[in-house]
Amino acid sequence: MVPNPIRFDSLFDADEYHRSGFCPWTFFAYPTSIADERGLPPDKDACDFLAHLQERGLDVAVWVSGIAEDMTYFACRNEDIQRLNDVIQELETSKVMRRREASR
């Protein structure tokens, strides 16, 4: 199942959320130096993952240099952490997405 494209107009402003006293919950990170002109990683699977989250109603952000210099993150609001976990589990269960183990 191919997701619809990422809806950039519906990404929440992680910088504003952080300025309001909350730290966005980051769940994917990559060097900003490899990001494309829209701030996305070059990995199609990662971009599809973000689009799938949006399709399921999760409010997400692409947060540039939020925590560390030259790092960009996919993030959600703290109150959405459990929903994020639920959606990831749903994606894995439905085989839309398969779990990747970190290389050692």
Short mmCIF file of C-alpha atoms in Angstrom, two decimals:
data_model
loop_
_atom_site.label_atom_id
_atom_site.label_comp_id
_atom_site.label_asym_id
_atom_site.label_seq_id
_atom_site.Cartn_x
_atom_site.Cartn_y
_atom_site.Cartn_z
CA MET A 1 0.00 0.00 0.00
CA VAL A 2 1.52 3.28 -1.12
CA PRO A 3 0.64 6.24 1.10
CA ASN A 4 -0.53 9.59 -0.17
CA PRO A 5 2.22 12.19 -0.31
CA ILE A 6 3.30 13.97 2.85
CA ARG A 7 1.03 16.93 3.55
CA PHE A 8 3.52 19.65 4.40
CA ASP A 9 0.76 22.14 5.15
CA SER A 10 -0.46 19.99 8.04
CA LEU A 11 2.88 19.41 9.79
CA PHE A 12 2.80 20.99 13.23
CA ASP A 13 5.41 23.60 14.21
CA ALA A 14 7.79 21.74 16.51
CA ASP A 15 9.80 24.90 17.23
CA GLU A 16 6.68 26.70 18.47
CA TYR A 17 5.69 23.67 20.55
CA HIS A 18 9.18 23.67 22.10
CA ARG A 19 9.04 27.43 22.79
CA SER A 20 5.74 26.85 24.61
CA GLY A 21 7.60 24.70 27.17
CA PHE A 22 7.22 21.21 25.72
CA CYS A 23 9.81 19.04 24.03
CA PRO A 24 8.54 17.24 20.94
CA TRP A 25 8.84 13.45 21.13
CA THR A 26 11.32 12.46 18.43
CA PHE A 27 11.07 9.06 16.81
CA PHE A 28 13.27 9.25 13.72
CA ALA A 29 16.52 11.17 13.21
CA TYR A 30 18.86 11.86 10.31
CA PRO A 31 21.61 14.36 9.50
CA THR A 32 20.19 17.63 8.18
CA SER A 33 23.05 17.69 5.67
CA ILE A 34 21.50 14.76 3.76
CA ALA A 35 17.96 16.18 3.76
CA ASP A 36 16.36 17.27 0.51
CA GLU A 37 15.09 20.79 -0.18
CA ARG A 38 11.89 20.03 1.77
CA GLY A 39 13.83 18.80 4.80
CA LEU A 40 13.10 15.10 4.22
CA PRO A 41 15.59 12.24 4.38
CA PRO A 42 16.64 10.56 1.11
CA ASP A 43 15.11 7.27 2.29
CA LYS A 44 11.76 6.64 0.56
CA ASP A 45 10.65 4.21 3.29
CA ALA A 46 11.15 6.91 5.94
CA CYS A 47 9.09 9.39 3.93
CA ASP A 48 6.37 6.79 3.36
CA PHE A 49 6.35 6.14 7.12
CA LEU A 50 5.70 9.82 7.82
CA ALA A 51 2.90 9.88 5.21
CA HIS A 52 1.31 6.74 6.73
CA LEU A 53 1.31 8.41 10.15
CA GLN A 54 -0.41 11.46 8.72
CA GLU A 55 -2.98 9.31 6.90
CA ARG A 56 -3.93 7.80 10.25
CA GLY A 57 -4.52 11.23 11.77
CA LEU A 58 -1.32 11.60 13.76
CA ASP A 59 -0.07 15.16 14.06
CA VAL A 60 3.64 15.06 13.20
CA ALA A 61 6.50 17.46 12.50
CA VAL A 62 9.80 17.56 10.68
CA TRP A 63 11.98 19.28 13.30
CA VAL A 64 15.25 20.73 12.01
CA SER A 65 18.09 21.15 14.52
CA GLY A 66 15.66 20.74 17.39
CA ILE A 67 17.90 18.90 19.82
CA ALA A 68 21.26 18.66 18.12
CA GLU A 69 23.04 20.72 15.50
CA ASP A 70 22.75 19.24 11.98
CA MET A 71 20.11 16.70 12.98
CA THR A 72 16.53 16.63 11.75
CA TYR A 73 13.80 14.62 13.43
CA PHE A 74 10.33 13.31 12.85
CA ALA A 75 8.41 14.23 15.99
CA CYS A 76 5.00 14.25 17.61
CA ARG A 77 3.55 16.06 20.59
CA ASN A 78 4.01 14.45 24.01
CA GLU A 79 0.29 13.78 24.34
CA ASP A 80 0.44 11.76 21.10
CA ILE A 81 3.20 9.30 22.14
CA GLN A 82 0.78 6.45 22.92
CA ARG A 83 -1.16 7.10 19.71
CA LEU A 84 2.15 6.98 17.80
CA ASN A 85 2.96 3.62 19.37
CA ASP A 86 -0.53 2.32 18.55
CA VAL A 87 -0.29 3.45 14.92
CA ILE A 88 3.17 1.90 14.51
CA GLN A 89 1.87 -1.37 15.92
CA GLU A 90 -1.11 -1.22 13.54
CA LEU A 91 1.20 -0.59 10.57
CA GLU A 92 3.41 -3.52 11.56
CA THR A 93 0.45 -5.85 12.20
CA SER A 94 -1.20 -4.99 8.90
CA LYS A 95 2.14 -5.55 7.11
CA VAL A 96 2.01 -2.02 5.69
CA MET A 97 5.33 -1.58 7.40
CA ARG A 98 7.80 -4.12 8.65
CA ARG A 99 10.03 -3.68 11.63
CA ARG A 100 13.66 -2.97 10.86
CA GLU A 101 16.17 -4.01 13.44
CA ALA A 102 18.98 -1.55 14.03
CA SER A 103 22.24 -2.78 12.62
CA ARG A 104 24.86 -3.56 15.21
#
